[in-house]
Coordinates of C-alpha atoms in Angstrom, one line a residue:
M149 CA 99.2 -151.9 65.3
V150 CA 95.8 -151.8 67.0
C151 CA 93.9 -148.6 67.8
D152 CA 90.9 -147.6 69.8
V153 CA 88.3 -145.7 67.6
E154 CA 87.7 -143.2 70.4
Q155 CA 87.9 -140.0 68.4
Y156 CA 90.8 -138.3 70.2
C157 CA 92.7 -141.6 70.5
S158 CA 92.4 -142.6 66.9
T159 CA 93.4 -139.1 65.7
S160 CA 96.4 -138.9 67.9
A161 CA 97.5 -142.5 67.4
C162 CA 97.2 -142.5 63.6
E163 CA 99.0 -139.2 63.4
A164 CA 101.8 -140.5 65.6
I165 CA 102.1 -143.6 63.5
L166 CA 102.2 -141.6 60.3
R167 CA 105.1 -139.5 61.7
T168 CA 107.0 -142.6 62.9
L169 CA 106.8 -144.8 59.7
D170 CA 109.9 -143.2 58.2
A171 CA 111.9 -143.8 61.3
I172 CA 111.3 -147.6 61.5
P173 CA 114.5 -149.5 60.9
E174 CA 114.9 -152.3 58.3
R175 CA 111.9 -151.0 56.3
A176 CA 112.3 -153.7 53.6
R177 CA 112.0 -156.5 56.2
T178 CA 109.5 -154.9 58.6
L179 CA 105.9 -156.1 58.2
V180 CA 103.1 -153.8 59.3
G181 CA 99.4 -154.5 59.8
L182 CA 96.6 -152.3 61.1
C183 CA 93.5 -153.0 63.2
A184 CA 90.9 -150.8 64.8
F185 CA 88.3 -151.7 67.4
D186 CA 85.0 -150.5 68.8
S187 CA 82.5 -153.2 69.6
A188 CA 84.1 -155.3 66.9
C189 CA 87.6 -155.8 65.4
H190 CA 88.4 -154.1 62.1
F191 CA 91.4 -155.4 60.1
F192 CA 92.7 -154.0 56.8
K193 CA 94.0 -156.3 54.0
F194 CA 96.5 -154.4 51.8
P195 CA 97.0 -155.2 48.1
G196 CA 100.6 -156.2 48.8
S197 CA 99.6 -159.2 51.0
A198 CA 99.9 -162.7 49.7
T199 CA 96.2 -163.2 50.0
S200 CA 95.1 -159.9 48.4
G201 CA 92.8 -161.7 46.0
S202 CA 90.8 -163.5 48.7
T203 CA 87.5 -162.2 50.1
T204 CA 85.7 -162.5 53.4
H205 CA 82.3 -161.9 54.9
G206 CA 81.7 -158.3 55.8
D207 CA 84.5 -156.8 53.7
R208 CA 84.1 -153.4 52.0
D209 CA 86.5 -151.1 50.1
V210 CA 88.1 -148.2 51.8
A211 CA 87.0 -144.9 50.2
T212 CA 90.5 -143.8 49.0
T213 CA 91.5 -147.0 47.3
T214 CA 89.8 -149.9 45.4
T215 CA 92.1 -152.7 46.5
T216 CA 92.5 -152.3 50.3
K217 CA 89.8 -154.4 52.0
H218 CA 88.1 -153.8 55.3
L219 CA 87.6 -157.0 57.3
V220 CA 85.3 -157.1 60.2
V221 CA 85.5 -159.6 63.0
P222 CA 82.1 -159.4 64.8
D223 CA 82.7 -162.3 67.2
V224 CA 84.5 -160.7 70.1
E225 CA 83.8 -163.4 72.6
E226 CA 86.1 -165.8 70.8
P227 CA 88.3 -163.4 68.6
Y228 CA 90.2 -164.7 65.7
A229 CA 92.3 -163.5 62.8
P230 CA 90.1 -163.0 59.7
L231 CA 92.9 -164.4 57.4
P232 CA 95.5 -167.1 58.2
S233 CA 98.2 -164.9 56.8
G234 CA 98.8 -161.7 54.8
L235 CA 97.4 -159.2 57.3
A236 CA 100.9 -157.7 57.8
V237 CA 102.7 -156.5 54.7
P238 CA 106.2 -155.1 54.0
L239 CA 106.4 -151.5 55.0
E240 CA 108.6 -150.2 52.2
A241 CA 106.5 -151.7 49.4
N242 CA 103.1 -150.8 50.9
Q243 CA 103.7 -147.5 52.7
A244 CA 101.4 -145.5 50.4
D245 CA 98.5 -147.8 51.1
I246 CA 99.2 -147.9 54.9
V247 CA 99.3 -144.1 55.0
A248 CA 96.0 -143.9 53.1
V249 CA 94.3 -146.1 55.6
L250 CA 95.8 -144.3 58.6
K251 CA 94.4 -141.1 57.3
Q252 CA 91.0 -142.7 56.8
I253 CA 90.5 -144.4 60.2
P254 CA 89.6 -141.3 62.2
E255 CA 87.0 -140.4 59.6
M256 CA 85.6 -143.9 59.2
F257 CA 84.7 -144.0 62.9
A258 CA 83.9 -140.3 63.4
S259 CA 80.2 -141.1 64.1
G260 CA 81.2 -142.6 67.4
R261 CA 81.4 -146.0 69.1
H262 CA 78.5 -148.5 69.0
G263 CA 78.5 -151.0 71.8
L264 CA 81.1 -151.8 74.5
P265 CA 84.8 -151.5 73.7
C266 CA 86.5 -154.8 73.0
G267 CA 90.2 -153.8 73.5
A268 CA 91.3 -157.1 75.0
A269 CA 89.6 -159.0 72.1
A270 CA 91.3 -156.8 69.5
I271 CA 94.7 -157.5 71.1
K272 CA 93.9 -161.2 71.2
A273 CA 92.9 -161.2 67.5
C274 CA 96.2 -159.4 66.6
V275 CA 98.2 -162.0 68.5
E276 CA 96.4 -164.7 66.5
A277 CA 97.3 -162.9 63.3
L278 CA 101.0 -162.8 64.3
K279 CA 101.3 -166.4 65.3
P280 CA 102.9 -167.5 62.0
T281 CA 105.7 -164.9 62.2
G282 CA 105.8 -163.4 65.7
G283 CA 106.3 -159.7 66.3
R284 CA 104.9 -156.8 68.3
V285 CA 101.4 -155.6 69.0
L286 CA 101.3 -151.8 69.5
A287 CA 98.0 -151.3 71.3
F288 CA 96.6 -147.7 71.6
V289 CA 93.8 -148.0 74.2
A290 CA 91.6 -145.1 75.4
T291 CA 88.8 -147.0 77.2
M292 CA 88.6 -150.0 79.6
P293 CA 87.8 -153.2 77.8
T294 CA 84.3 -153.9 79.0
G295 CA 83.0 -156.0 76.1
G296 CA 83.8 -159.3 74.6
Y297 CA 86.9 -161.4 75.4
G298 CA 88.6 -160.3 78.6
A299 CA 85.8 -157.9 79.6
V300 CA 86.4 -156.3 83.0
K301 CA 84.4 -154.2 85.4
G302 CA 85.5 -150.9 86.9
R303 CA 87.9 -151.3 89.8
T304 CA 88.1 -147.7 91.1
A305 CA 88.4 -148.3 94.8
V306 CA 90.9 -145.8 96.2
G307 CA 91.0 -146.4 100.0
T308 CA 90.9 -143.2 101.8
A309 CA 91.2 -144.4 105.4
M310 CA 93.9 -146.5 107.0
S311 CA 91.6 -149.4 107.9
K312 CA 92.1 -153.1 107.1
E313 CA 89.3 -153.1 104.6
T314 CA 90.6 -150.2 102.6
E315 CA 94.1 -151.4 102.9
K316 CA 93.4 -154.8 101.3
E317 CA 91.2 -153.5 98.6
P318 CA 93.8 -151.6 96.5
V319 CA 96.3 -154.5 96.7
K320 CA 93.6 -156.8 95.3
H321 CA 93.3 -154.5 92.3
A322 CA 97.0 -154.7 91.5
A323 CA 96.5 -158.1 89.9
P324 CA 94.7 -158.8 86.6
A325 CA 90.9 -158.7 86.7
D326 CA 90.5 -162.0 84.9
K327 CA 92.6 -165.1 84.4
V328 CA 92.2 -164.8 80.6
Y329 CA 94.9 -162.0 80.7
S330 CA 97.4 -164.4 82.1
K331 CA 96.4 -167.0 79.6
M332 CA 96.6 -164.6 76.7
A333 CA 100.0 -163.2 77.8
T334 CA 101.5 -166.7 78.1
E335 CA 100.1 -167.7 74.7
A336 CA 101.5 -164.6 73.1
A337 CA 104.9 -165.2 74.7
E338 CA 104.9 -168.8 73.4
Y339 CA 104.5 -167.5 69.8
Q340 CA 107.1 -164.7 70.3
C341 CA 104.6 -161.9 70.3
A342 CA 105.4 -158.9 72.5
I343 CA 102.6 -156.4 73.5
D344 CA 103.2 -152.7 74.0
A345 CA 100.3 -150.7 75.5
F346 CA 99.8 -147.0 75.0
L347 CA 97.0 -146.0 77.4
L348 CA 95.5 -142.7 76.3
S349 CA 92.8 -142.6 78.8
N350 CA 90.7 -139.9 80.5
G351 CA 89.6 -142.2 83.3
H352 CA 90.0 -145.6 84.8
V353 CA 91.3 -148.1 82.2
D354 CA 92.5 -151.1 84.4
V355 CA 96.2 -150.7 84.1
A356 CA 96.7 -153.9 86.1
S357 CA 95.1 -156.1 83.5
L358 CA 96.5 -154.5 80.4
G359 CA 99.9 -154.0 82.0
H360 CA 100.1 -157.8 82.7
L361 CA 100.2 -158.4 79.0
C362 CA 103.3 -156.2 78.7
R363 CA 105.0 -157.8 81.7
V364 CA 104.7 -161.4 80.5
T365 CA 105.6 -160.7 76.9
G366 CA 108.5 -158.3 77.6
G367 CA 106.7 -155.3 76.2
S368 CA 106.4 -151.7 77.4
L369 CA 103.7 -149.8 79.1
Y370 CA 103.0 -146.1 78.4
R371 CA 100.3 -144.3 80.3
Y372 CA 99.1 -140.7 79.8
R373 CA 97.0 -139.5 82.6
D374 CA 94.1 -137.3 81.5
F375 CA 95.3 -137.5 77.9
N376 CA 95.0 -134.2 76.0
T377 CA 95.9 -134.2 72.4
A378 CA 97.3 -130.6 72.4
L379 CA 99.4 -131.2 75.5
D380 CA 100.4 -134.9 75.2
F381 CA 100.8 -135.6 71.5
A382 CA 104.5 -134.7 71.4
Q383 CA 105.1 -137.1 74.3
L384 CA 103.1 -139.9 72.5
H385 CA 105.1 -139.4 69.3
N386 CA 108.4 -139.3 71.1
D387 CA 107.5 -142.5 73.0
L388 CA 106.4 -144.3 69.9
R389 CA 109.4 -143.3 67.9
W390 CA 111.8 -144.4 70.6
N391 CA 109.8 -147.7 71.0
V392 CA 110.6 -148.7 67.4
T393 CA 114.1 -147.3 67.1
R394 CA 115.8 -148.0 70.5
P395 CA 118.3 -150.8 70.9
Q396 CA 116.4 -154.0 71.3
G397 CA 116.2 -157.7 70.6
L398 CA 113.5 -160.2 69.8
E399 CA 112.8 -163.9 70.4
A400 CA 115.3 -164.1 73.2
V401 CA 116.1 -166.9 75.7
M402 CA 118.2 -166.1 78.8
R403 CA 119.9 -168.3 81.4
V404 CA 121.9 -167.4 84.4
R405 CA 124.2 -169.8 86.2
A406 CA 126.7 -169.4 89.1
S407 CA 129.8 -171.1 90.3
A408 CA 130.0 -173.8 93.0
G409 CA 128.4 -172.6 96.3
L410 CA 125.8 -170.3 94.6
G411 CA 122.5 -171.0 92.8
V412 CA 119.8 -169.0 91.1
A413 CA 116.8 -168.5 93.4
D414 CA 114.5 -166.3 91.3
Y415 CA 114.2 -163.7 88.5
G416 CA 112.4 -160.4 88.5
G417 CA 111.2 -158.2 85.6
F418 CA 109.3 -158.4 82.4
F419 CA 109.6 -161.9 81.0
C420 CA 107.8 -165.3 80.7
K421 CA 109.2 -168.2 82.7
R422 CA 108.0 -171.5 81.4
T423 CA 110.9 -173.7 82.5
P424 CA 112.9 -173.7 85.8
T425 CA 116.2 -172.7 84.2
D426 CA 115.4 -170.4 81.2
V427 CA 113.7 -167.1 80.8
D428 CA 111.7 -166.4 77.6
L429 CA 111.8 -162.8 76.3
P430 CA 109.7 -162.2 73.2
A431 CA 111.2 -158.7 73.3
L432 CA 113.9 -157.0 75.4
D433 CA 115.1 -153.4 75.3
C434 CA 117.6 -151.0 76.9
D435 CA 114.9 -149.3 79.1
K436 CA 114.3 -152.3 81.4
A437 CA 116.3 -154.6 83.6
I438 CA 116.0 -158.2 84.8
S439 CA 117.1 -158.9 88.4
V440 CA 118.4 -162.3 89.5
D441 CA 118.5 -163.5 93.2
L442 CA 121.3 -165.8 94.1
R443 CA 121.2 -168.2 97.0
Y444 CA 124.0 -169.8 99.1
E445 CA 124.1 -173.5 98.6
E446 CA 127.4 -174.2 100.4
K447 CA 130.3 -172.4 102.1
L448 CA 132.4 -170.1 99.9
A449 CA 136.2 -170.0 100.3
D450 CA 137.4 -166.7 101.7
G451 CA 139.7 -164.7 99.4
Q452 CA 138.5 -166.6 96.3
D453 CA 136.2 -165.3 93.5
A454 CA 132.6 -166.4 93.0
F455 CA 131.3 -166.2 89.4
A456 CA 127.9 -165.5 87.9
Q457 CA 127.3 -165.8 84.1
C458 CA 124.4 -164.7 82.0
A459 CA 123.9 -166.1 78.5
L460 CA 121.4 -164.5 76.1
L461 CA 120.3 -165.9 72.7
Y462 CA 118.4 -163.3 70.7
T463 CA 117.6 -161.9 67.3
T464 CA 118.7 -158.5 66.3
M465 CA 116.5 -156.0 64.4
R466 CA 118.4 -157.0 61.3
G467 CA 117.4 -160.6 61.7
E468 CA 120.8 -161.9 62.9
R469 CA 120.8 -164.6 65.6
R470 CA 123.4 -163.8 68.2
I471 CA 124.6 -165.1 71.6
R472 CA 125.8 -162.6 74.2
V473 CA 127.5 -163.8 77.3
H474 CA 128.4 -161.7 80.4
T475 CA 130.6 -163.2 83.2
L476 CA 130.9 -161.4 86.6
A477 CA 133.6 -162.2 89.1
L478 CA 132.8 -161.3 92.7
P479 CA 135.4 -161.4 95.5
V480 CA 134.5 -163.5 98.5
S481 CA 135.2 -161.9 101.9
S482 CA 134.5 -162.9 105.5
V483 CA 135.0 -159.3 106.6
L484 CA 131.7 -157.5 106.7
G485 CA 133.3 -154.1 106.5
N486 CA 134.5 -154.9 103.0
V487 CA 130.9 -155.6 102.0
F488 CA 129.7 -152.2 103.3
R489 CA 132.8 -150.5 101.8
A490 CA 131.8 -151.7 98.3
S491 CA 128.0 -151.1 98.8
D492 CA 126.0 -149.5 96.0
L493 CA 123.3 -147.2 97.2
E494 CA 121.4 -147.2 93.8
A495 CA 121.4 -150.9 93.6
Q496 CA 120.2 -151.3 97.2
T497 CA 117.4 -148.8 96.5
C498 CA 116.5 -150.5 93.3
D499 CA 116.2 -153.9 95.0
M500 CA 113.9 -152.4 97.6
I501 CA 111.6 -150.9 95.0
R502 CA 111.6 -154.1 92.9
R503 CA 110.7 -156.3 95.9
A504 CA 107.9 -154.0 97.0
S505 CA 106.5 -153.8 93.4
A506 CA 106.7 -157.6 93.0
K507 CA 104.7 -158.1 96.3
L508 CA 102.0 -155.7 95.2
L509 CA 101.7 -157.3 91.8
A510 CA 101.5 -160.8 93.3
G511 CA 99.0 -159.7 95.9
T512 CA 101.0 -161.5 98.6
C513 CA 101.0 -158.7 101.1
S514 CA 99.2 -155.6 102.2
L515 CA 100.4 -152.0 101.6
Q516 CA 101.6 -151.9 105.2
G517 CA 103.4 -155.2 104.7
A518 CA 105.3 -153.8 101.7
K519 CA 106.3 -150.8 103.7
D520 CA 107.4 -152.9 106.7
G521 CA 109.4 -155.1 104.4
A522 CA 111.4 -152.1 103.1
T523 CA 111.8 -150.7 106.6
R524 CA 113.0 -154.0 107.9
T525 CA 115.6 -154.3 105.1
T526 CA 116.9 -150.8 105.9
V527 CA 117.0 -151.4 109.6
D528 CA 118.7 -154.8 109.4
T529 CA 121.3 -153.4 107.0
L530 CA 122.2 -150.5 109.2
H531 CA 122.0 -152.5 112.4
A532 CA 124.5 -155.0 111.0
Y533 CA 126.9 -152.3 110.2
R534 CA 126.5 -150.7 113.7
K535 CA 126.9 -154.1 115.4
F536 CA 129.8 -155.6 113.5
C537 CA 131.6 -152.7 112.0
A538 CA 131.2 -149.8 114.4
S539 CA 130.9 -151.4 117.8
N540 CA 133.6 -149.3 119.4
N541 CA 131.7 -146.1 119.1
S542 CA 129.3 -144.6 121.6
T543 CA 126.0 -146.4 121.8
G544 CA 124.1 -143.1 121.5
Q545 CA 125.9 -142.0 118.4
L546 CA 124.3 -142.6 115.0
I547 CA 126.8 -144.4 112.8
L548 CA 126.0 -145.1 109.1
P549 CA 128.1 -146.6 106.4
E550 CA 129.6 -144.1 104.0
G551 CA 127.9 -145.5 100.9
L552 CA 124.4 -145.9 102.5
K553 CA 124.0 -142.7 104.5
V554 CA 120.8 -141.6 102.7
L555 CA 119.3 -145.1 102.5
P556 CA 116.8 -144.2 105.3
L557 CA 115.8 -141.2 103.3
Y558 CA 115.1 -143.3 100.2
C559 CA 113.2 -145.8 102.3
L560 CA 110.9 -143.1 103.5
A561 CA 110.5 -141.7 100.0
L562 CA 109.5 -145.2 98.9
H563 CA 106.8 -145.2 101.6
K564 CA 105.3 -142.0 100.1
S565 CA 105.4 -143.2 96.5
D566 CA 102.2 -143.8 94.5
G567 CA 102.5 -147.5 94.8
L568 CA 102.5 -147.5 98.6
R569 CA 100.1 -144.6 99.3
F570 CA 96.7 -145.6 100.8
D571 CA 95.0 -142.8 98.8
A572 CA 96.4 -143.7 95.4
S573 CA 94.1 -144.9 92.7
A574 CA 94.2 -148.5 91.4
D575 CA 95.6 -147.4 88.0
D576 CA 98.3 -145.2 89.6
R577 CA 99.4 -148.1 91.9
A578 CA 99.5 -150.7 89.1
E579 CA 101.5 -148.3 86.9
W580 CA 104.0 -147.7 89.6
A581 CA 104.4 -151.3 90.5
L582 CA 104.8 -152.4 86.8
R583 CA 107.4 -149.7 86.3
G584 CA 109.2 -150.5 89.6
V585 CA 109.4 -154.3 88.9
S586 CA 111.5 -153.6 85.8
C587 CA 113.4 -150.4 86.8
T588 CA 117.1 -150.1 86.3
A589 CA 119.6 -149.1 89.1
S590 CA 120.0 -145.6 87.5
S591 CA 116.3 -144.9 87.2
A592 CA 115.3 -146.3 90.6
V593 CA 116.2 -143.4 92.8
P594 CA 114.7 -140.6 90.7
S595 CA 111.4 -142.5 90.6
I596 CA 110.9 -142.1 94.3
Y597 CA 113.2 -139.1 95.2
P598 CA 113.5 -136.5 92.4
R599 CA 116.8 -134.8 91.7
H600 CA 117.2 -131.1 92.2
F601 CA 119.4 -129.0 89.9
P602 CA 120.0 -125.3 90.5
V603 CA 120.0 -123.6 87.1
H604 CA 120.1 -119.9 88.1
V605 CA 123.9 -120.2 88.7
L606 CA 124.7 -121.6 85.2
A607 CA 126.8 -119.4 83.0
D608 CA 126.5 -119.1 79.2
G609 CA 129.3 -121.5 78.6
E610 CA 127.6 -124.3 80.6
L611 CA 124.4 -124.4 78.5
D612 CA 125.7 -126.1 75.4
G613 CA 124.9 -129.8 75.6
L614 CA 123.3 -129.5 79.0
A615 CA 122.6 -133.0 80.5
L616 CA 121.0 -133.9 83.7
G617 CA 123.3 -136.1 85.8
L618 CA 124.2 -136.7 89.4
E619 CA 127.1 -134.4 89.1
G620 CA 124.7 -131.5 88.6
Q621 CA 122.5 -132.3 91.6
A622 CA 122.3 -129.9 94.5
P623 CA 124.4 -131.0 97.5
G624 CA 122.5 -133.4 99.7
G625 CA 119.6 -133.5 97.2
A626 CA 118.3 -130.2 98.5
L627 CA 117.8 -126.8 96.8
A628 CA 120.4 -125.3 99.1
G629 CA 118.9 -121.9 98.8
A630 CA 118.7 -121.9 95.0
A631 CA 116.4 -119.2 93.6
I632 CA 115.5 -121.3 90.5
A633 CA 115.9 -125.0 90.4
L634 CA 114.9 -127.8 88.1
V635 CA 113.3 -130.8 89.9
H636 CA 113.5 -133.9 87.9
G637 CA 112.0 -137.3 88.6
H638 CA 110.7 -140.2 86.6
D639 CA 107.3 -138.7 85.6
V640 CA 107.5 -135.2 87.0
A641 CA 109.7 -132.2 86.3
A642 CA 109.2 -128.8 87.8
A643 CA 110.9 -125.4 87.6
D644 CA 111.0 -124.3 91.3
V645 CA 111.0 -120.5 91.3
E646 CA 111.5 -118.5 94.5
R647 CA 109.5 -115.4 94.9
D648 CA 112.5 -113.2 95.4
A649 CA 114.4 -114.6 92.4
H650 CA 115.6 -111.9 90.1
G651 CA 113.2 -109.2 91.2
G652 CA 110.1 -111.3 91.8
V653 CA 109.9 -113.8 88.9
A654 CA 106.9 -115.8 90.0
P655 CA 104.3 -113.2 91.1
D656 CA 104.4 -111.4 87.7
V657 CA 103.8 -114.4 85.5
Q658 CA 100.4 -114.8 83.8
R659 CA 100.6 -117.9 81.7
P660 CA 98.5 -121.0 81.0
R661 CA 99.4 -124.2 82.7
P662 CA 102.6 -125.8 81.2
R663 CA 102.6 -129.5 80.8
R664 CA 106.0 -130.0 79.2
L665 CA 109.4 -128.5 80.0
D666 CA 109.8 -127.4 76.4
Q667 CA 106.5 -125.6 76.6
I668 CA 107.4 -123.5 79.7
E669 CA 107.2 -119.9 78.6
L670 CA 108.0 -117.3 81.2
G671 CA 109.5 -114.8 78.8
P672 CA 112.9 -113.0 79.0
E673 CA 111.4 -110.2 81.0
H674 CA 110.7 -112.5 83.9
R675 CA 113.9 -114.5 84.1
P676 CA 117.5 -114.5 82.7
R677 CA 118.1 -115.9 79.3
E678 CA 120.4 -118.6 80.6
V679 CA 117.7 -120.0 82.9
E680 CA 115.2 -120.4 80.0
A681 CA 117.9 -122.0 77.9
A682 CA 118.8 -124.3 80.7
V683 CA 115.3 -125.5 81.3
R684 CA 114.7 -126.0 77.6
G685 CA 118.1 -127.6 77.1
G686 CA 117.4 -130.1 79.8
A687 CA 114.2 -131.3 78.2
H688 CA 115.8 -131.4 74.7
E689 CA 118.7 -133.3 76.0
R690 CA 116.5 -136.0 77.5
R691 CA 114.5 -136.1 74.2
R692 CA 117.8 -136.5 72.3
R693 CA 118.7 -139.4 74.5
R694 CA 115.2 -140.9 74.0
V695 CA 114.5 -140.9 77.7
R696 CA 110.9 -140.3 78.6
V697 CA 110.2 -136.5 78.8
P698 CA 108.2 -136.0 82.0
H699 CA 105.3 -133.8 82.7
G700 CA 106.5 -130.3 83.8
E701 CA 105.1 -127.8 86.1
I702 CA 106.4 -124.4 87.5
V703 CA 106.1 -124.1 91.2
D704 CA 106.5 -120.9 93.2
A705 CA 108.2 -120.5 96.6
D706 CA 105.0 -121.4 98.5
G707 CA 104.6 -124.7 96.6
V708 CA 101.6 -123.5 94.6
D709 CA 101.6 -125.0 91.1
A710 CA 99.7 -124.1 88.0
R711 CA 97.1 -126.8 88.6
R712 CA 95.9 -125.2 91.8
A713 CA 96.9 -121.6 91.4
G714 CA 93.5 -120.6 90.1
E715 CA 91.7 -121.8 93.2
G716 CA 93.2 -119.0 95.4
G717 CA 94.3 -116.5 92.8
R718 CA 97.9 -117.1 93.6
G719 CA 100.9 -118.4 91.8
L720 CA 101.7 -118.4 88.1
L721 CA 98.2 -118.4 86.7
G722 CA 96.9 -115.6 88.8
N723 CA 93.2 -115.4 88.5
E724 CA 93.0 -117.3 85.1
G725 CA 92.5 -120.7 86.7
P726 CA 93.8 -124.0 85.5
Q727 CA 93.3 -125.0 81.9
Q728 CA 92.2 -128.6 81.0

């Protein structure tokens, strides 16, 4: 685990790690090492390591112990591991020493940072330390790596006008700033090292460069915009705990093959592809998906089945080597109507999002080109249905396939997402693209078109075990006149309160800005008990299922949220103004 010494980051990260240690599975087999960085890399050699008796230049004792050594790597231009082995020790046998160091790190660097932050160099040094065994690097980064290996300059162009210059600029910033990130990611994948990045930033941090490390190594990217310890620590702890306890595999190799007439054209997702046929996955988990494009190589027999098979060789968290094989049989039909009859709206939307995200990350098209590609796919799909499946209807009548009726709506929602907006920041666009290129079919639609759940109609008996699913969504995705509704997307959740709901809920509320659904406090005098329980239950259910708990806001009938309510004296904050 590598941590930025920025005060708020080191305090939050160390505390989150402390609270997560007991939840780590297979504690007897799990090896844990610690590293901090400012303008140099700081490793800690615990007494339980095999090389505990060795010394190195620049080491000194930690104040709380006499055996744990502090090893400093001052050369950040060519970072290295200070010891060939022994920097990661068994968690169960050394937990007391690990806890002591975690409590000391915020105090050791309380005086502030000296020099430029070397985040990329610290991650590189941790990869070097893990080469003998492989594993995961959990990087908590608060500042852009501007010093040492992989140093980057600020890329903060936003593009506020729809001109060719401002259109090309953001797309350019969706790729890594330096080739060393691609080289480092590929090298880490070769040694079965996955990189997970927790970005606790209050400004630009270059998500495109750091996120590329996660993409190639099969890791995960977590970004906390305008990180605030009081508001975001619960989310950080929840994400870290889920990261180490979720169903996952390590050191995986995957291959997909198809029956005669079909071939594998390309893969999409978080992986490293070093050979034409296999996909290397230093880590894989249940929160991401890998897409496979199949191509026609010869004519398929009508009425027969075509087969696609996926074989995965991986290591479980218990250290067991396993092979998992999935075989899918697909009926072949020459009747286009059968294809539309079995169409999957979520899968179609997921494919559009993944294609647009991949184009942005590759820098092969402009923002308008990505939009046009999604529009062209939608138009071609619906035109084919109109031409070949509904040609007998009036030419002026709009005919859409039953399963794809709202596909145009999702296409327009994709155009308005953070990744394809001209005024989005470089970090927002890169985060959206990295999330989109690995999204699952079930998470694709909410990421661009949030679901709406009316909660004012829930009875007492419906509150127990409340879960957010498609069956609870308002008809047609609209509020349908609901007085109070929960709007749930990938990274946003809002309690939409109409002004006339239950005697004027919204105007009477004077509360600080809520950032989490489970922190929304309106009070029983302002809304029914079942509404408060429903909102809280929804957040707690997602937390129980270890799904990312999104930021929450309360929005009144005029669309005024707590962030802007103070500007005009309206909404939930009244004249208090927003709190930072």
